[in-house]
Amino acid sequence: MTQSVVVQVGQCGNQVGCRFWDLALREHAAVNKKGIYDEALSSFFRNIDTRSGDNGPDIYKGKICSLKARALLIDMEEGVVNEILQGPLRDVFDSKQLITDVSGSGNNWAVGHKIYGCQYRESIVEKLRKTAEHCDCLQCFFVIHSMGGGTGSGLGTFVLNLLEEEFPEVYRFVTSVYPSGEDDVITSPYNSVLAMKELNEHADCVLPVENESLFEIVNKIHQMINSGKLGSTVKPNSLVTSSAGSAKTLQEKPFDAMNNIVANLLLNLTSSARFEGSLNMDLNEISMNLVPFPRLHYLVSSLTPLYTLADVNVPSRRLDQMFSDAFSRDHQLIQADPKHSLYLACALLVRGNVQVSDLRRNIERLKPSLHFVSWNQEGWKTGLCSVPPVGHSHSLLALANNTCVKPTFIELKDRFMKLYKKKAHLHHYLQIDGMDQSCFSEAISSLSDLIEEYNELDATKGGPRIDPSRLKIAV
Amino acid sequence: MSIVTVQLGQCGNQVGHEVFSALCRDIRGTHGLCSKKENESYQDSCKERFFCEEESAVPVARAVLVDMEPKVISQTLSMAARSGHWKYNSHSHFCQKQGSGNNWANGFSVHGPRHKEAIMNLVQREAEKCDRLGGFFTIMSMAGGTGSGLGAFVTQCLRDAFPTSFLLNHVIWPYGTGEVIVQNYNSVLTLSHLYHSADALLVHENDVIHKICAQLMNIKQISFRDVNQVIAHQLGSVLQPTHTAGGGPGYSRNPLGDLLEALVPHPEFRMLGLRNIPQMPENSLAYSSFSWPGLIKHLRQMLIANAQMEEGIDWQVRPPQPGSCMAPTNKPLHFNTSIANLVILRGKDVHGVDLGSFQDPSLYTSWLNPQDAFTAWKTPRAFNKYEKSAALVSNSQFLLKPLDSIVGKAWNMFASKAYLHQYTKFGIQEEEFLDCFTTLEQVISSYTNL
């Protein structure tokens, strides 16, 4: 069994991260009735003997004493982290795993990456080493951040770089919140594009998330609850947006519902690695199967179901509906249209009481309406995990490597160029030590190359299928 | 003689567990509709082959469990122990933490060499417990990373360490519509390597077994457990003791050797398919009865028409007319030419059964004497509650189409260079891929030209 470490950077990263830890505890509490510290728990938590204070030794077996998250919390402002440390999760975090400053990054990627990066490099490396030492077999780093700001974007990608340098064998999965078009941070296109270059070069997999999509999902759920359809009450803790049953009780903050969705994404992603099933799907398998070419590692994710109705048992039709939903835009975490673009690969991670025949039936059913690249016509990776998420009898996470991310990147590039052509706000960046024009030109070039790679693949779509001729053997 | 089983990867361990369960259940079961003496002889023979008596109360499977992550092995060990009827030796397993990530190169080039010593030590220990070692039986899938990659490496090690022992690899082929995206790469790499080290490959295809579960067993929501149980039943029908033709009164003492001698006359042809009839839900058994002529007729037509199961057999397919000049291209379409066949009959009144129809020379390729091409094993002891059952292990064109399909898809992907960086990262270069493609194209060509 392997361990994973979460590195949450910046305001967004820490808020999402906080929801993740909360829901993770809730999930394990639901599964682990006996209070024994088992391998599933150890993937994200350490078990500390606190009788000798907070620096107690790790307990590897036996009863749960005090769980500590395998996490590193980084923010250049104190507000968010302080709030976490005063909230109900304070005991889950080791006070030595924090790196904070006071003044923030001013929504400036260069401040986050160059200034704070340099300043805190040693401290970050040291704390990462410490966290890694507590792991028996560290498999993966999960970085959570946003792209549009300064800390998450700049310092977050600096940390990503560090992770590759210091721990080259460990996978790097990055959950990045992309800014929307109407983002109120004017320089978010600069920050995002500068960050993209780092993601292109140093991440193994990126799960892009857009606030617009999260917002739509939250709205959809509200409508569902308030529509008062006769006889259909929703199980509260089944909402993909809900914190019900977790440590946080009062004071739901506005972004909590949206952040819970992302937290659930991470929980589902790692479920097959933590819990047993008839067809396991580990994190290294996700990277292996979904990344056909090193730079094309951006995965569109969709989660179903969004809620469970309280009073139903599950006929097979409902199960099939779950699969259909996973391929509908309402359930995606970014605004994109995979059905009309080209699939390079697709992974389905199913949790709960679903069997291989259900999986096969639905793949057969959905395949004809999806376009797969010519060299990967049967490009499905499947996983079956027996343990369902809290409040559900089954769930499905679909991860698609699809050219539909291209429009998102093109838009980002356009917004960047609009500012860059006029050199708007550029001086804020260039005056930082270590920054010059080439940083910008290289970043935009990296993004353009990426878009071009997707273009080339798109060009093959719908064309006549010419299979390369096979090797001929002399008889 | 005893057989040591090596279970590799998630699939190998899950299937292996079902196999030992099936074998144990079979010998624990009813009298098997034969004399007490016969039954006892059968039970003793099976126990000697697959189980070790040790000091424990229950028989201990002669098996080594290998996986690169711990969840499956721990589940397998506990499920066996919970049954109360048999178990695994608590020390005969090896696992690591990280898994192979569905990466053949990781399994073969990294895990293999790193853990060779530990794994081979376990195998050596099991081999030493056998009074007479009859060979090795490995179980693996070829789609993933451990079973396929590490499995190929371990097979090579077995061949090197035990050059005179028999080595039969049981390989599970994945669903055509994809379980693992790089399954075709992993399959090509596995099959070509196994071809050089193993004596023979005994193949089960998930698609075929799935159909059996759906149409013959009437299972509504088919799980991997169901699939594995059908596979275990089919394997049991081959591996359980029988009397070989002219082998004297007792049960065969060299099952793997006999099997290989019967079916693999030429090293270019090592792929064995398996069919077993009848197959039905347990609660239907009481209401069904079969005649040997009927079973034999069906089995023969399944062979000729390459039918995957008893339903939907194409009765139009006929063997080519004797005496006509038969170039391979002139043979009737869809006709499945055999190199060698082995039929295993278990159950009531088995000794009078006429198997002449299987000795028809027109079933076989011309360069082998039909006398040598066909073998039959029998036992009056019924298997797994089936009053009569007939199994066919065939070295024929059964697997030609699926093999061709896998190689075709892998080649298609290879031409675009997709995913190759994942393999070169662990030391498997493009040249190696090309060698493997060449090996398999050669195999395809050989089987096509029968």
Coordinates of N, CA and C in Angstrom, one line a residue, chain A residues 73-140:
Chain A
L73 N 0.8 22.7 4.0 CA -0.1 23.8 3.7 C 0.8 25.1 3.5
I74 N 0.7 25.6 2.3 CA 1.5 26.8 2.0 C 0.7 27.9 1.6
D75 N 0.9 29.1 2.2 CA 0.2 30.3 1.8 C 1.0 31.5 2.2
M76 N 1.0 32.5 1.3 CA 1.8 33.7 1.6 C 0.9 34.8 2.3
E77 N -0.3 34.4 2.7 CA -1.1 35.2 3.6 C -1.5 34.3 4.7
E78 N -1.8 34.9 5.9 CA -2.1 34.0 7.0 C -3.6 33.6 7.2
G79 N -4.4 34.4 6.5 CA -5.8 34.3 6.8 C -6.4 32.9 6.7
V80 N -6.2 32.3 5.6 CA -6.9 31.0 5.3 C -6.3 29.9 6.2
V81 N -5.0 29.9 6.3 CA -4.4 28.8 7.1 C -4.7 29.0 8.6
N82 N -4.7 30.2 9.0 CA -5.1 30.4 10.4 C -6.5 30.0 10.7
E83 N -7.4 30.2 9.8 CA -8.8 29.8 10.0 C -8.8 28.3 10.1
I84 N -8.1 27.6 9.2 CA -8.1 26.1 9.3 C -7.6 25.7 10.6
L85 N -6.6 26.4 11.1 CA -6.0 25.9 12.4 C -6.8 26.2 13.6
Q86 N -7.8 27.1 13.4 CA -8.7 27.4 14.5 C -10.0 26.6 14.4
G87 N -10.2 26.0 13.2 CA -11.4 25.3 13.0 C -11.4 23.9 13.5
P88 N -12.4 23.1 13.2 CA -12.5 21.8 13.7 C -11.4 20.8 13.2
L89 N -10.7 21.2 12.2 CA -9.7 20.3 11.7 C -8.3 20.6 12.3
R90 N -8.2 21.5 13.3 CA -6.9 21.9 13.7 C -6.0 20.7 14.1
D91 N -6.6 19.7 14.7 CA -5.8 18.6 15.2 C -5.3 17.7 14.1
V92 N -5.8 17.9 13.0 CA -5.4 16.9 11.9 C -4.1 17.4 11.2
F93 N -3.8 18.7 11.4 CA -2.6 19.2 10.8 C -1.5 19.4 11.8
D94 N -0.3 19.0 11.4 CA 0.9 19.1 12.1 C 1.4 20.5 12.0
S95 N 1.6 21.2 13.1 CA 1.9 22.6 13.1 C 3.3 22.8 12.3
K96 N 4.0 21.8 12.2 CA 5.3 22.0 11.5 C 5.2 21.9 10.0
Q97 N 4.0 21.5 9.6 CA 3.8 21.4 8.1 C 3.2 22.6 7.5
L98 N 3.4 23.7 8.1 CA 2.8 24.9 7.5 C 4.0 25.9 7.0
I99 N 3.7 26.6 5.9 CA 4.6 27.6 5.5 C 3.7 28.8 5.2
T100 N 3.8 29.9 6.0 CA 3.0 31.1 5.7 C 3.9 32.3 5.8
D101 N 3.3 33.3 5.2 CA 3.9 34.6 5.3 C 2.8 35.6 5.5
V102 N 3.1 36.9 5.5 CA 2.0 37.8 5.8 C 1.4 38.6 4.6
S103 N 2.3 39.0 3.7 CA 1.8 40.0 2.7 C 1.2 39.5 1.4
G104 N 1.2 38.2 1.2 CA 0.5 37.7 0.0 C 1.4 38.0 -1.2
S105 N 0.9 37.5 -2.4 CA 1.6 37.6 -3.6 C 1.1 38.7 -4.6
G106 N 0.1 39.4 -4.1 CA -0.5 40.5 -5.0 C -0.9 40.0 -6.3
N107 N -1.4 38.8 -6.4 CA -1.9 38.3 -7.7 C -0.8 38.3 -8.7
N108 N 0.4 38.1 -8.3 CA 1.5 38.3 -9.2 C 2.3 37.0 -9.3
W109 N 2.2 36.2 -10.4 CA 2.9 35.0 -10.5 C 4.4 35.1 -10.2
A110 N 5.0 36.2 -10.6 CA 6.4 36.4 -10.5 C 6.8 36.5 -9.0
V111 N 6.0 37.2 -8.2 CA 6.2 37.3 -6.8 C 6.2 35.9 -6.1
G112 N 5.1 35.1 -6.5 CA 5.0 33.8 -5.9 C 6.2 32.9 -6.3
H113 N 6.5 32.9 -7.6 CA 7.4 31.9 -8.1 C 8.9 32.3 -7.8
K114 N 9.2 33.6 -8.1 CA 10.6 34.0 -8.0 C 11.0 34.4 -6.6
I115 N 10.2 35.3 -6.1 CA 10.6 35.9 -4.8 C 10.3 34.9 -3.6
Y116 N 9.1 34.5 -3.5 CA 8.8 33.5 -2.4 C 9.4 32.2 -2.6
G117 N 9.5 31.8 -3.9 CA 10.1 30.5 -4.2 C 11.5 30.5 -3.7
C118 N 12.3 31.5 -4.0 CA 13.6 31.6 -3.6 C 13.7 31.6 -2.1
Q119 N 12.9 32.5 -1.5 CA 13.0 32.7 -0.1 C 12.7 31.4 0.7
Y120 N 11.7 30.7 0.3 CA 11.2 29.6 1.1 C 11.7 28.2 0.6
R121 N 12.5 28.2 -0.4 CA 12.9 27.0 -1.0 C 13.4 26.0 0.0
E122 N 14.4 26.4 0.8 CA 14.9 25.4 1.8 C 13.9 24.9 2.7
S123 N 13.1 25.8 3.2 CA 12.1 25.4 4.2 C 11.1 24.4 3.6
I124 N 10.7 24.7 2.3 CA 9.8 23.8 1.6 C 10.4 22.4 1.5
V125 N 11.7 22.4 1.0 CA 12.3 21.1 0.8 C 12.5 20.3 2.1
E126 N 12.8 21.0 3.1 CA 13.0 20.3 4.4 C 11.7 19.7 4.8
K127 N 10.6 20.5 4.7 CA 9.3 19.9 5.2 C 8.8 18.8 4.3
L128 N 9.1 18.9 3.0 CA 8.7 17.8 2.1 C 9.5 16.5 2.5
R129 N 10.8 16.7 2.8 CA 11.6 15.5 3.1 C 11.0 14.9 4.4
K130 N 10.6 15.7 5.3 CA 10.1 15.2 6.6 C 8.8 14.4 6.3
T131 N 8.0 15.0 5.5 CA 6.7 14.3 5.2 C 7.0 13.0 4.5
A132 N 7.9 13.0 3.6 CA 8.3 11.8 2.8 C 8.9 10.7 3.7
E133 N 9.7 11.2 4.7 CA 10.3 10.2 5.6 C 9.2 9.4 6.4
H134 N 8.1 10.1 6.7 CA 7.1 9.4 7.4 C 6.3 8.4 6.6
C135 N 6.6 8.3 5.3 CA 5.9 7.4 4.4 C 6.7 6.2 4.1
D136 N 6.1 5.1 4.2 CA 6.7 3.8 3.9 C 7.1 3.7 2.5
C137 N 6.1 4.1 1.6 CA 6.3 4.0 0.2 C 5.5 5.1 -0.5
L138 N 6.2 6.2 -0.7 CA 5.4 7.4 -1.2 C 5.2 7.3 -2.7
Q139 N 4.0 7.3 -3.1 CA 3.7 7.1 -4.5 C 3.4 8.4 -5.3
C140 N 2.7 9.3 -4.6 CA 2.2 10.4 -5.3 C 2.1 11.7 -4.5

